Coordinates of N, CA and C and ligand atoms in Angstrom, one line a residue:
M175 N 92.8 102.0 101.5 CA 94.0 101.3 101.3 C 94.3 101.0 99.8
T176 N 95.4 101.4 99.3 CA 95.7 101.1 97.9 C 96.3 99.7 97.8
Q177 N 95.8 99.0 96.8 CA 96.3 97.7 96.5 C 97.5 97.8 95.5
I178 N 98.6 97.2 95.8 CA 99.7 97.2 94.8 C 99.9 95.7 94.4
E179 N 99.9 95.6 93.1 CA 99.9 94.2 92.6 C 101.0 94.0 91.5
V180 N 101.6 92.9 91.5 CA 102.6 92.5 90.4 C 101.9 91.4 89.6
V181 N 101.8 91.7 88.3 CA 101.2 90.6 87.4 C 102.2 90.4 86.2
Q182 N 102.0 89.3 85.6 CA 102.8 89.0 84.4 C 101.8 89.1 83.2
G183 N 102.2 89.8 82.1 CA 101.3 89.9 81.0 C 101.5 91.1 80.1
D184 N 100.5 91.3 79.2 CA 100.6 92.4 78.2 C 99.8 93.6 78.7
I185 N 100.4 94.7 78.9 CA 99.8 95.8 79.5 C 98.6 96.4 78.6
T186 N 98.7 96.1 77.3 CA 97.7 96.6 76.4 C 96.3 96.0 76.6
Q187 N 96.3 94.8 77.3 CA 95.1 94.1 77.5 C 94.3 94.5 78.8
L188 N 95.0 95.4 79.6 CA 94.4 95.6 80.9 C 93.3 96.7 80.9
K189 N 92.2 96.3 81.6 CA 91.1 97.2 81.7 C 91.2 98.0 83.0
V190 N 92.0 99.0 82.9 CA 92.2 99.9 84.1 C 92.0 101.3 83.6
D191 N 91.9 102.3 84.5 CA 91.7 103.7 84.1 C 92.8 104.1 83.2
A192 N 94.1 103.8 83.6 CA 95.2 104.3 82.8 C 96.3 103.3 82.8
I193 N 96.9 103.2 81.6 CA 98.2 102.4 81.5 C 99.3 103.4 81.2
V194 N 100.5 103.1 81.6 CA 101.6 104.0 81.4 C 102.4 103.4 80.2
N195 N 102.8 104.3 79.3 CA 103.6 103.9 78.2 C 105.1 104.4 78.4
A196 N 106.0 103.4 78.1 CA 107.5 103.8 78.2 C 107.8 104.3 76.8
A197 N 107.6 105.6 76.6 CA 107.8 106.2 75.3 C 109.2 106.7 75.1
N198 N 109.4 107.4 73.9 CA 110.6 108.1 73.7 C 110.2 109.6 73.5
S199 N 111.2 110.5 73.5 CA 110.9 111.9 73.6 C 110.1 112.5 72.4
S200 N 110.0 111.8 71.3 CA 109.2 112.2 70.2 C 107.7 112.0 70.5
L201 N 107.4 111.0 71.3 CA 106.0 110.6 71.6 C 105.3 110.1 70.3
L202 N 106.1 109.7 69.3 CA 105.5 109.3 68.0 C 105.5 107.8 67.8
G203 N 105.7 107.1 68.9 CA 105.7 105.6 68.8 C 107.1 105.0 68.7
G204 N 107.2 103.7 68.7 CA 108.5 103.1 68.6 C 108.3 101.6 68.7
G205 N 109.3 100.9 69.3 CA 109.2 99.4 69.5 C 108.7 99.1 70.9
G206 N 108.9 97.9 71.3 CA 108.6 97.5 72.7 C 107.2 97.8 73.1
V207 N 107.0 98.2 74.3 CA 105.7 98.4 74.9 C 105.0 99.6 74.2
D208 N 105.8 100.5 73.7 CA 105.3 101.7 73.0 C 104.7 101.3 71.7
G209 N 105.3 100.4 71.0 CA 104.8 99.9 69.7 C 103.5 99.2 69.9
A210 N 103.5 98.3 71.0 CA 102.3 97.5 71.3 C 101.1 98.4 71.7
I211 N 101.4 99.5 72.4 CA 100.3 100.4 72.8 C 99.7 101.1 71.6
H212 N 100.6 101.6 70.8 CA 100.1 102.3 69.6 C 99.4 101.4 68.6
R213 N 99.8 100.2 68.5 CA 99.1 99.2 67.6 C 97.7 98.9 68.2
A214 N 97.7 98.7 69.5 CA 96.4 98.4 70.1 C 95.4 99.6 70.2
A215 N 96.0 100.8 70.3 CA 95.1 102.0 70.5 C 94.6 102.5 69.1
G216 N 95.4 102.3 68.1 CA 95.0 102.8 66.8 C 95.6 104.1 66.4
R217 N 95.3 104.5 65.2 CA 95.9 105.8 64.6 C 95.6 107.0 65.4
E218 N 94.4 107.0 66.0 CA 94.0 108.3 66.7 C 94.9 108.6 67.8
L219 N 95.6 107.6 68.4 CA 96.5 107.9 69.5 C 97.7 108.6 68.9
L220 N 98.2 108.2 67.8 CA 99.3 108.9 67.2 C 98.9 110.3 66.8
E221 N 97.7 110.5 66.3 CA 97.3 111.9 66.0 C 97.3 112.8 67.2
E222 N 96.8 112.3 68.3 CA 96.8 113.1 69.6 C 98.2 113.3 70.0
C223 N 99.1 112.3 69.9 CA 100.5 112.5 70.4 C 101.2 113.5 69.6
R224 N 100.9 113.6 68.3 CA 101.6 114.6 67.4 C 101.3 116.0 67.9
K225 N 100.2 116.2 68.6 CA 99.8 117.6 69.1 C 100.5 117.9 70.4
L226 N 101.2 117.0 71.0 CA 101.8 117.2 72.3 C 103.2 117.8 72.3
G227 N 103.8 117.8 71.1 CA 105.1 118.4 71.0 C 106.2 117.7 71.8
G228 N 106.1 116.4 71.9 CA 107.2 115.6 72.5 C 107.1 115.7 74.0
C229 N 108.1 115.1 74.7 CA 108.1 115.0 76.1 C 109.6 114.8 76.6
E230 N 110.0 115.5 77.6 CA 111.4 115.4 78.1 C 111.6 114.1 78.9
T231 N 112.8 113.7 79.0 CA 113.1 112.5 79.8 C 112.7 112.8 81.3
G232 N 112.0 111.9 81.9 CA 111.6 112.1 83.3 C 110.3 112.8 83.4
E233 N 109.7 113.2 82.3 CA 108.4 113.8 82.4 C 107.3 112.9 81.8
A234 N 106.0 113.4 81.9 CA 104.9 112.5 81.5 C 103.8 113.4 80.9
K235 N 103.1 112.8 80.0 CA 101.9 113.5 79.3 C 100.8 112.5 79.2
I236 N 99.6 113.0 79.1 CA 98.4 112.1 79.1 C 97.6 112.2 77.8
T237 N 97.2 111.1 77.3 CA 96.2 111.1 76.2 C 95.1 110.1 76.5
K238 N 94.1 110.1 75.6 CA 93.1 109.1 75.7 C 93.6 107.8 75.3
G239 N 92.8 106.7 75.5 CA 93.3 105.3 75.2 C 92.7 104.8 73.9
Y240 N 91.7 105.5 73.3 CA 91.1 105.1 72.1 C 90.7 103.6 72.1
N241 N 91.3 102.8 71.2 CA 90.8 101.4 71.1 C 91.3 100.5 72.2
L242 N 92.1 101.0 73.2 CA 92.5 100.2 74.3 C 91.4 100.0 75.3
P243 N 91.5 98.9 76.1 CA 90.5 98.8 77.2 C 90.7 99.9 78.2
A244 N 91.9 100.5 78.3 CA 92.2 101.5 79.3 C 91.7 102.9 78.7
K245 N 91.1 103.7 79.6 CA 90.6 105.0 79.2 C 91.7 106.0 78.9
W246 N 92.8 105.9 79.6 CA 93.9 106.9 79.4 C 95.2 106.2 79.2
V247 N 96.1 106.9 78.5 CA 97.5 106.5 78.4 C 98.4 107.6 78.9
I248 N 99.2 107.3 79.9 CA 100.1 108.3 80.4 C 101.5 107.9 79.8
H249 N 102.0 108.8 79.0 CA 103.3 108.6 78.3 C 104.4 109.2 79.1
T250 N 105.4 108.4 79.4 CA 106.5 108.9 80.1 C 107.8 108.5 79.4
V251 N 108.8 109.3 79.5 CA 110.1 109.0 78.8 C 111.2 108.6 79.9
G252 N 111.5 107.4 79.9 CA 112.5 106.9 80.9 C 113.9 107.3 80.3
P253 N 114.9 107.2 81.2 CA 116.3 107.5 80.8 C 116.9 106.3 80.1
V254 N 117.8 106.6 79.2 CA 118.6 105.5 78.6 C 119.7 105.3 79.7
W255 N 120.0 104.0 80.0 CA 121.0 103.7 80.9 C 122.4 103.9 80.3
E256 N 123.2 104.8 81.0 CA 124.5 105.1 80.6 C 125.6 104.7 81.6
G257 N 125.2 103.8 82.5 CA 126.2 103.3 83.5 C 125.8 103.8 84.9
G258 N 124.9 104.7 85.1 CA 124.4 105.0 86.4 C 124.9 106.4 86.9
N259 N 125.8 107.0 86.2 CA 126.3 108.3 86.7 C 125.8 109.5 86.0
Y260 N 124.7 109.3 85.3 CA 124.2 110.4 84.5 C 122.7 110.8 85.0
G261 N 122.5 110.6 86.3 CA 121.2 110.9 86.8 C 120.1 110.0 86.5
E262 N 120.5 108.8 86.0 CA 119.4 107.8 85.6 C 118.4 107.5 86.7
D263 N 118.9 107.2 87.9 CA 118.0 106.8 89.0 C 116.9 107.9 89.2
E264 N 117.4 109.1 89.3 CA 116.5 110.2 89.6 C 115.5 110.5 88.4
L265 N 116.0 110.3 87.2 CA 115.1 110.5 86.1 C 114.1 109.4 86.0
L266 N 114.4 108.2 86.4 CA 113.5 107.1 86.4 C 112.4 107.3 87.5
A267 N 112.9 107.8 88.7 CA 112.0 108.1 89.8 C 111.0 109.2 89.4
S268 N 111.5 110.1 88.6 CA 110.7 111.2 88.2 C 109.6 110.7 87.2
C269 N 109.9 109.8 86.4 CA 108.9 109.2 85.5 C 107.7 108.7 86.4
Y270 N 108.0 107.9 87.4 CA 106.9 107.4 88.3 C 106.2 108.5 89.0
R271 N 106.9 109.5 89.5 CA 106.3 110.6 90.3 C 105.3 111.4 89.3
Q272 N 105.8 111.7 88.2 CA 105.0 112.5 87.3 C 103.8 111.8 86.7
S273 N 104.0 110.5 86.5 CA 102.9 109.7 86.0 C 101.8 109.6 87.1
L274 N 102.2 109.4 88.3 CA 101.3 109.3 89.4 C 100.6 110.7 89.7
A275 N 101.4 111.7 89.5 CA 100.8 113.1 89.7 C 99.7 113.3 88.7
L276 N 99.9 112.9 87.4 CA 98.9 113.0 86.4 C 97.7 112.2 86.7
A277 N 97.9 111.0 87.2 CA 96.8 110.1 87.6 C 96.0 110.8 88.7
E278 N 96.6 111.4 89.6 CA 95.9 112.1 90.7 C 95.0 113.2 90.1
E279 N 95.7 114.0 89.2 CA 95.0 115.1 88.6 C 93.8 114.7 87.8
Y280 N 93.8 113.5 87.2 CA 92.7 113.0 86.4 C 91.8 112.1 87.2
K281 N 92.0 112.1 88.5 CA 91.1 111.3 89.4 C 91.1 109.8 89.0
I282 N 92.2 109.3 88.5 CA 92.3 107.9 88.1 C 92.4 107.0 89.4
S283 N 91.7 105.9 89.3 CA 91.7 105.1 90.5 C 92.5 103.8 90.3
A284 N 92.8 103.4 89.1 CA 93.6 102.2 88.9 C 94.6 102.5 87.7
I285 N 95.9 102.3 88.0 CA 96.9 102.6 87.0 C 97.8 101.4 86.9
A286 N 98.3 101.1 85.6 CA 99.2 100.0 85.4 C 100.5 100.5 84.8
F287 N 101.7 100.1 85.3 CA 103.0 100.5 84.9 C 103.7 99.4 84.2
P288 N 104.4 99.6 83.1 CA 105.4 98.6 82.6 C 106.7 98.9 83.3
A289 N 107.7 98.0 83.1 CA 109.0 98.3 83.7 C 109.8 99.3 82.8
I290 N 109.5 100.5 83.1 CA 110.0 101.7 82.3 C 111.6 101.6 82.2
S291 N 112.1 101.8 81.0 CA 113.5 101.9 80.7 C 114.3 100.5 80.7
T292 N 113.6 99.4 81.1 CA 114.3 98.2 81.2 C 114.5 97.3 80.0
G293 N 113.9 97.9 78.9 CA 114.1 97.1 77.6 C 115.1 97.8 76.7
V294 N 114.7 98.4 75.7 CA 115.6 99.1 74.7 C 116.6 100.0 75.5
Y295 N 116.1 100.7 76.5 CA 116.9 101.7 77.2 C 117.9 101.1 78.3
R296 N 117.8 99.7 78.4 CA 118.9 98.9 79.2 C 119.1 99.3 80.6
F297 N 118.1 99.9 81.3 CA 118.2 100.2 82.7 C 118.2 98.8 83.5
P298 N 119.1 98.5 84.4 CA 119.2 97.2 85.1 C 117.8 97.0 85.8
L299 N 117.3 95.8 85.5 CA 115.9 95.5 86.0 C 115.8 95.6 87.5
E300 N 116.7 95.0 88.3 CA 116.6 95.0 89.7 C 116.5 96.4 90.3
R301 N 117.4 97.2 89.8 CA 117.6 98.6 90.2 C 116.3 99.3 89.8
A302 N 115.8 99.1 88.6 CA 114.6 99.8 88.2 C 113.4 99.4 89.0
S303 N 113.3 98.1 89.3 CA 112.1 97.7 90.0 C 112.0 98.2 91.4
K304 N 113.2 98.3 92.0 CA 113.3 98.9 93.4 C 112.8 100.4 93.3
I305 N 113.3 101.1 92.3 CA 112.9 102.5 92.2 C 111.4 102.6 92.0
A306 N 110.9 101.7 91.1 CA 109.4 101.8 90.8 C 108.6 101.5 92.1
V307 N 109.0 100.5 92.8 CA 108.2 100.2 94.1 C 108.3 101.3 95.1
S308 N 109.5 101.8 95.3 CA 109.7 102.8 96.3 C 109.0 104.1 96.0
E309 N 109.1 104.5 94.7 CA 108.4 105.8 94.3 C 106.8 105.6 94.5
V310 N 106.3 104.5 94.1 CA 104.9 104.3 94.3 C 104.5 104.3 95.8
N311 N 105.3 103.6 96.6 CA 105.0 103.6 98.0 C 105.1 105.0 98.6
K312 N 106.1 105.8 98.2 CA 106.2 107.2 98.7 C 105.0 108.0 98.3
F313 N 104.6 107.8 97.1 CA 103.4 108.6 96.6 C 102.2 108.3 97.3
L314 N 102.0 107.0 97.6 CA 100.8 106.6 98.2 C 100.6 107.0 99.7
E315 N 101.7 107.5 100.3 CA 101.6 108.0 101.6 C 100.7 109.3 101.7
S316 N 100.7 110.0 100.6 CA 99.8 111.2 100.6 C 98.6 111.1 99.7
D317 N 98.6 110.3 98.7 CA 97.5 110.2 97.7 C 96.3 109.5 98.3
R318 N 95.1 110.0 98.1 CA 93.9 109.3 98.6 C 93.0 108.8 97.5
L319 N 93.3 109.0 96.3 CA 92.4 108.7 95.2 C 92.7 107.3 94.5
L320 N 94.0 107.0 94.4 CA 94.4 105.8 93.8 C 94.0 104.6 94.6
K321 N 93.4 103.7 94.0 CA 92.9 102.5 94.7 C 93.8 101.2 94.3
Q322 N 94.3 101.3 93.1 CA 95.1 100.1 92.6 C 96.2 100.5 91.7
V323 N 97.4 100.0 92.0 CA 98.6 100.2 91.2 C 99.1 98.8 90.8
I324 N 99.2 98.6 89.5 CA 99.6 97.3 89.0 C 101.0 97.4 88.2
F325 N 101.9 96.6 88.6 CA 103.2 96.5 87.9 C 103.0 95.4 86.9
V326 N 103.1 95.7 85.6 CA 102.9 94.6 84.6 C 104.2 94.2 84.1
C327 N 104.5 92.9 84.3 CA 105.8 92.4 83.9 C 105.7 91.5 82.7
F328 N 106.6 91.8 81.7 CA 106.6 91.1 80.5 C 107.6 89.9 80.6
G329 N 107.2 88.9 81.3 CA 108.2 87.8 81.5 C 108.5 87.5 82.9
Q330 N 109.0 86.3 83.1 CA 109.3 85.8 84.5 C 110.4 86.6 85.2
T331 N 111.4 87.0 84.5 CA 112.5 87.6 85.1 C 112.1 89.0 85.7
A332 N 111.3 89.7 85.0 CA 110.8 91.0 85.5 C 109.9 90.7 86.7
Y333 N 109.0 89.7 86.5 CA 108.1 89.4 87.6 C 108.8 89.0 88.9
D334 N 109.9 88.2 88.8 CA 110.6 87.8 90.0 C 111.3 89.1 90.6
S335 N 111.8 89.9 89.8 CA 112.5 91.1 90.3 C 111.5 92.1 91.0
Y336 N 110.3 92.2 90.5 CA 109.4 93.1 91.2 C 108.9 92.5 92.5
L337 N 108.7 91.2 92.5 CA 108.3 90.5 93.8 C 109.3 90.7 94.8
K338 N 110.6 90.6 94.4 CA 111.7 90.8 95.4 C 111.7 92.2 95.9
A339 N 111.6 93.1 95.0 CA 111.5 94.6 95.4 C 110.4 94.8 96.3
M340 N 109.3 94.2 96.1 CA 108.1 94.4 97.0 C 108.4 93.9 98.4
Q341 N 109.0 92.7 98.4 CA 109.4 92.1 99.7 C 110.4 93.0 100.5
E342 N 111.3 93.5 99.7 CA 112.4 94.3 100.4 C 111.9 95.7 100.9
I343 N 111.0 96.2 100.1 CA 110.6 97.6 100.4 C 109.3 97.8 101.2
T344 N 108.3 96.9 100.9 CA 107.1 97.0 101.7 C 107.0 96.2 103.0
Ligands
AR6_521 N1 103.3 94.8 78.1 C1 104.0 95.0 79.2 N2 105.4 95.1 79.1 C2 106.0 95.1 77.9 C3 105.3 94.9 76.7 C4 103.8 94.8 76.8 N3 103.1 94.6 75.8 N4 106.2 94.9 75.7 C5 107.4 95.1 76.2 N5 107.3 95.2 77.6 P1 110.8 98.9 76.2 P2 112.2 101.2 77.3 C6 108.3 95.4 78.6 O1 111.9 98.5 75.4 O2 113.3 100.3 77.8 C7 110.6 102.0 72.5 O3 111.0 101.9 71.2 C8 109.8 95.0 78.2 O4 110.0 93.7 78.4 O5 109.4 98.8 75.7 O6 111.7 102.3 78.2 C9 110.2 103.5 72.8 O7 109.7 104.2 71.7 C10 110.5 95.9 79.2 O8 110.6 95.2 80.5 O9 110.9 100.4 76.8 C11 111.6 104.1 73.2 O10 112.3 104.4 72.1 C12 109.7 97.1 79.4 O11 108.4 96.8 78.8 C13 112.2 102.9 73.9 O12 111.6 101.7 73.4 C14 110.2 98.3 78.8 O13 110.9 98.0 77.5 C15 112.0 102.9 75.4 O14 112.7 101.9 76.0

Protein backbone atom coordinates (compact mmCIF):
# COMPACT_ATOMS: atom_id res chain seq x y z
CA MET A 1 0.00 0.00 0.00
CA THR A 2 1.42 3.39 -0.94
CA GLN A 3 1.20 6.15 1.59
CA ILE A 4 0.15 9.56 0.28
CA GLU A 5 0.95 12.45 2.58
CA VAL A 6 0.46 16.19 2.56
CA VAL A 7 3.02 18.18 4.52
CA GLN A 8 3.89 21.82 4.91
CA GLY A 9 7.54 22.80 4.50
CA ASP A 10 10.60 23.26 2.34
CA ILE A 11 11.08 20.45 -0.18
CA THR A 12 14.87 20.90 -0.20
CA GLN A 13 15.01 19.57 3.36
CA LEU A 14 13.32 16.25 2.67
CA LYS A 15 15.27 13.04 2.93
CA VAL A 16 13.45 11.02 0.29
CA ASP A 17 14.74 9.15 -2.75
CA ALA A 18 13.59 11.88 -5.13
CA ILE A 19 12.25 15.40 -5.00
CA VAL A 20 10.53 16.96 -7.99
CA ASN A 21 11.60 20.37 -9.24
CA ALA A 22 9.15 22.82 -10.86
CA ALA A 23 11.69 23.93 -13.44
CA ASN A 24 11.57 25.96 -16.66
CA SER A 25 12.37 24.63 -20.10
CA SER A 26 16.03 25.70 -19.94
CA LEU A 27 16.61 23.53 -16.84
CA LEU A 28 19.23 26.10 -15.86
CA GLY A 29 17.59 27.28 -12.65
CA GLY A 30 15.30 30.16 -11.77
CA GLY A 31 13.35 31.48 -8.80
CA GLY A 32 10.86 29.79 -6.47
CA VAL A 33 11.37 26.13 -5.68
CA ASP A 34 13.78 25.78 -8.61
CA GLY A 35 16.09 28.42 -7.15
CA ALA A 36 15.89 26.83 -3.70
CA ILE A 37 16.74 23.36 -5.08
CA HIS A 38 19.72 24.65 -7.07
CA ARG A 39 21.04 26.61 -4.08
CA ALA A 40 20.77 23.61 -1.78
CA ALA A 41 22.14 21.07 -4.29
CA GLY A 42 25.14 23.18 -5.33
CA ARG A 43 26.92 23.95 -8.62
CA GLU A 44 27.22 20.33 -9.70
CA LEU A 45 23.47 20.19 -10.23
CA LEU A 46 23.65 23.06 -12.71
CA GLU A 47 26.55 21.35 -14.48
CA GLU A 48 24.55 18.15 -14.93
CA CYS A 49 21.47 20.14 -16.02
CA ARG A 50 23.48 21.91 -18.73
CA LYS A 51 24.09 18.53 -20.35
CA LEU A 52 20.39 17.70 -20.59
CA GLY A 53 19.57 20.15 -23.38
CA GLY A 54 16.44 21.55 -21.75
CA CYS A 55 13.03 19.99 -21.25
CA GLU A 56 9.65 20.51 -22.94
CA THR A 57 6.58 21.59 -21.00
CA GLY A 58 4.84 18.51 -19.58
CA GLU A 59 8.02 16.42 -19.69
CA ALA A 60 10.50 15.37 -17.00
CA LYS A 61 14.22 14.60 -16.70
CA ILE A 62 16.25 13.20 -13.81
CA THR A 63 19.56 14.21 -12.23
CA LYS A 64 21.41 13.37 -9.07
CA GLY A 65 20.66 15.37 -5.91
CA TYR A 66 24.28 16.27 -5.01
CA ASN A 67 24.26 18.20 -1.70
CA LEU A 68 20.55 17.65 -1.14
CA PRO A 69 19.35 15.04 1.34
CA ALA A 70 17.42 13.56 -1.63
CA LYS A 71 19.32 11.17 -3.90
CA TRP A 72 17.60 12.29 -7.11
CA VAL A 73 15.95 15.40 -8.52
CA ILE A 74 13.24 14.94 -11.14
CA HIS A 75 12.94 18.18 -13.10
CA THR A 76 9.62 18.81 -14.76
CA VAL A 77 8.32 21.85 -16.60
CA GLY A 78 4.77 22.85 -15.75
CA PRO A 79 2.57 24.94 -18.03
CA VAL A 80 2.21 28.69 -17.64
CA TRP A 81 -1.47 29.39 -16.86
CA GLU A 82 -3.03 31.19 -19.82
CA GLY A 83 -6.66 31.01 -18.69
CA GLY A 84 -7.26 27.26 -19.08
CA ASN A 85 -7.92 26.88 -22.80
CA TYR A 86 -4.38 26.13 -23.88
CA GLY A 87 -4.08 22.55 -22.69
CA GLU A 88 -2.82 23.59 -19.27
CA ASP A 89 -4.67 20.82 -17.36
CA GLU A 90 -3.33 18.07 -19.60
CA LEU A 91 0.20 19.48 -19.55
CA LEU A 92 0.18 19.65 -15.76
CA ALA A 93 -1.17 16.08 -15.55
CA SER A 94 1.62 15.02 -17.88
CA CYS A 95 4.23 16.51 -15.51
CA TYR A 96 2.97 14.23 -12.74
CA ARG A 97 2.73 11.17 -14.99
CA GLN A 98 6.20 11.62 -16.47
CA SER A 99 7.77 12.29 -13.07
CA LEU A 100 6.15 9.16 -11.66
CA ALA A 101 7.23 7.11 -14.68
CA LEU A 102 10.85 8.20 -14.10
CA ALA A 103 10.50 7.33 -10.43
CA GLU A 104 9.36 3.84 -11.40
CA GLU A 105 12.20 3.45 -13.89
CA TYR A 106 14.76 4.40 -11.22
CA LYS A 107 13.10 2.13 -8.64
CA ILE A 108 12.43 5.09 -6.38
CA SER A 109 10.31 4.26 -3.37
CA ALA A 110 9.67 7.72 -1.90
CA ILE A 111 9.03 10.87 -3.94
CA ALA A 112 8.07 14.43 -2.96
CA PHE A 113 6.26 16.90 -5.23
CA PRO A 114 5.92 20.68 -4.89
CA ALA A 115 2.75 22.35 -6.19
CA ILE A 116 4.02 22.52 -9.80
CA SER A 117 3.01 25.65 -11.79
CA THR A 118 1.17 27.29 -8.89
CA GLY A 119 3.76 30.01 -8.20
CA VAL A 120 5.34 32.10 -10.94
CA TYR A 121 3.36 30.14 -13.57
CA ARG A 122 0.04 31.16 -11.89
CA PHE A 123 -1.89 27.89 -12.28
CA PRO A 124 -4.91 28.11 -9.90
CA LEU A 125 -4.01 26.20 -6.76
CA GLU A 126 -7.27 24.29 -6.20
CA ARG A 127 -7.37 23.11 -9.78
CA ALA A 128 -3.67 22.15 -9.69
CA SER A 129 -3.96 20.23 -6.43
CA LYS A 130 -6.90 18.18 -7.78
CA ILE A 131 -4.88 17.28 -10.86
CA ALA A 132 -1.88 16.36 -8.70
CA VAL A 133 -3.88 14.10 -6.39
CA SER A 134 -5.84 12.43 -9.16
CA GLU A 135 -2.79 11.71 -11.34
CA VAL A 136 -0.92 10.20 -8.41
CA ASN A 137 -3.92 8.07 -7.53
CA LYS A 138 -4.30 6.83 -11.08
CA PHE A 139 -0.61 6.00 -11.31
CA LEU A 140 -0.65 4.06 -8.08
CA GLU A 141 -3.34 1.74 -9.41
CA SER A 142 -0.64 -0.01 -11.47
CA ASP A 143 2.69 0.90 -9.81
CA ARG A 144 4.05 -1.54 -7.25
CA LEU A 145 7.37 0.10 -6.32
CA LEU A 146 6.43 3.47 -4.89
CA LYS A 147 5.88 3.30 -1.16
CA GLN A 148 5.46 6.96 -0.33
CA VAL A 149 4.29 10.07 -2.20
CA ILE A 150 4.55 13.40 -0.38
CA PHE A 151 2.90 16.63 -1.49
CA VAL A 152 5.01 19.41 -0.04
CA CYS A 153 3.10 22.64 0.49
CA PHE A 154 4.84 25.95 0.93
CA GLY A 155 2.29 27.63 3.18
CA GLN A 156 -1.12 27.09 4.71
CA THR A 157 -3.17 27.94 1.61
CA ALA A 158 -1.53 25.21 -0.44
CA TYR A 159 -1.78 22.79 2.46
CA ASP A 160 -5.54 23.38 2.84
CA SER A 161 -6.06 23.02 -0.88
CA TYR A 162 -4.27 19.65 -1.03
CA LEU A 163 -6.12 18.31 2.00
CA LYS A 164 -9.40 19.26 0.33
CA ALA A 165 -8.35 17.59 -2.92
CA MET A 166 -7.38 14.44 -1.00
CA GLN A 167 -10.78 14.34 0.71
CA GLU A 168 -12.62 14.84 -2.55
CA ILE A 169 -10.65 12.38 -4.63
CA THR A 170 -9.54 9.57 -2.32
N1 LIG B 1 9.63 23.98 -1.06
C1 LIG B 1 8.38 23.63 -1.46
N2 LIG B 1 7.60 24.41 -2.23
C2 LIG B 1 8.10 25.61 -2.60
C3 LIG B 1 9.38 26.05 -2.23
C4 LIG B 1 10.16 25.18 -1.42
N3 LIG B 1 11.39 25.50 -1.01
N4 LIG B 1 9.57 27.30 -2.76
C5 LIG B 1 8.46 27.62 -3.43
N5 LIG B 1 7.56 26.61 -3.33
P1 LIG B 1 7.27 28.16 -8.34
P2 LIG B 1 6.15 27.39 -10.96
C6 LIG B 1 6.20 26.49 -3.92
O1 LIG B 1 7.09 29.59 -8.64
O2 LIG B 1 4.88 28.12 -10.67
C7 LIG B 1 10.94 29.24 -11.42
O3 LIG B 1 11.57 30.46 -11.62
C8 LIG B 1 5.48 27.77 -4.30
O4 LIG B 1 4.87 28.38 -3.17
O5 LIG B 1 8.53 27.72 -7.69
O6 LIG B 1 6.05 26.00 -11.52
C9 LIG B 1 11.27 28.23 -12.51
O7 LIG B 1 12.60 28.37 -12.95
C10 LIG B 1 4.46 27.25 -5.28
O8 LIG B 1 3.33 26.70 -4.59
O9 LIG B 1 7.15 27.27 -9.71
C11 LIG B 1 10.28 28.56 -13.58
O10 LIG B 1 10.73 29.64 -14.38
C12 LIG B 1 5.18 26.07 -5.95
O11 LIG B 1 6.33 25.80 -5.13
C13 LIG B 1 9.06 28.99 -12.82
O12 LIG B 1 9.54 29.45 -11.55
C14 LIG B 1 5.63 26.35 -7.35
O13 LIG B 1 6.03 27.70 -7.48
C15 LIG B 1 8.13 27.83 -12.56
O14 LIG B 1 6.96 28.30 -11.95
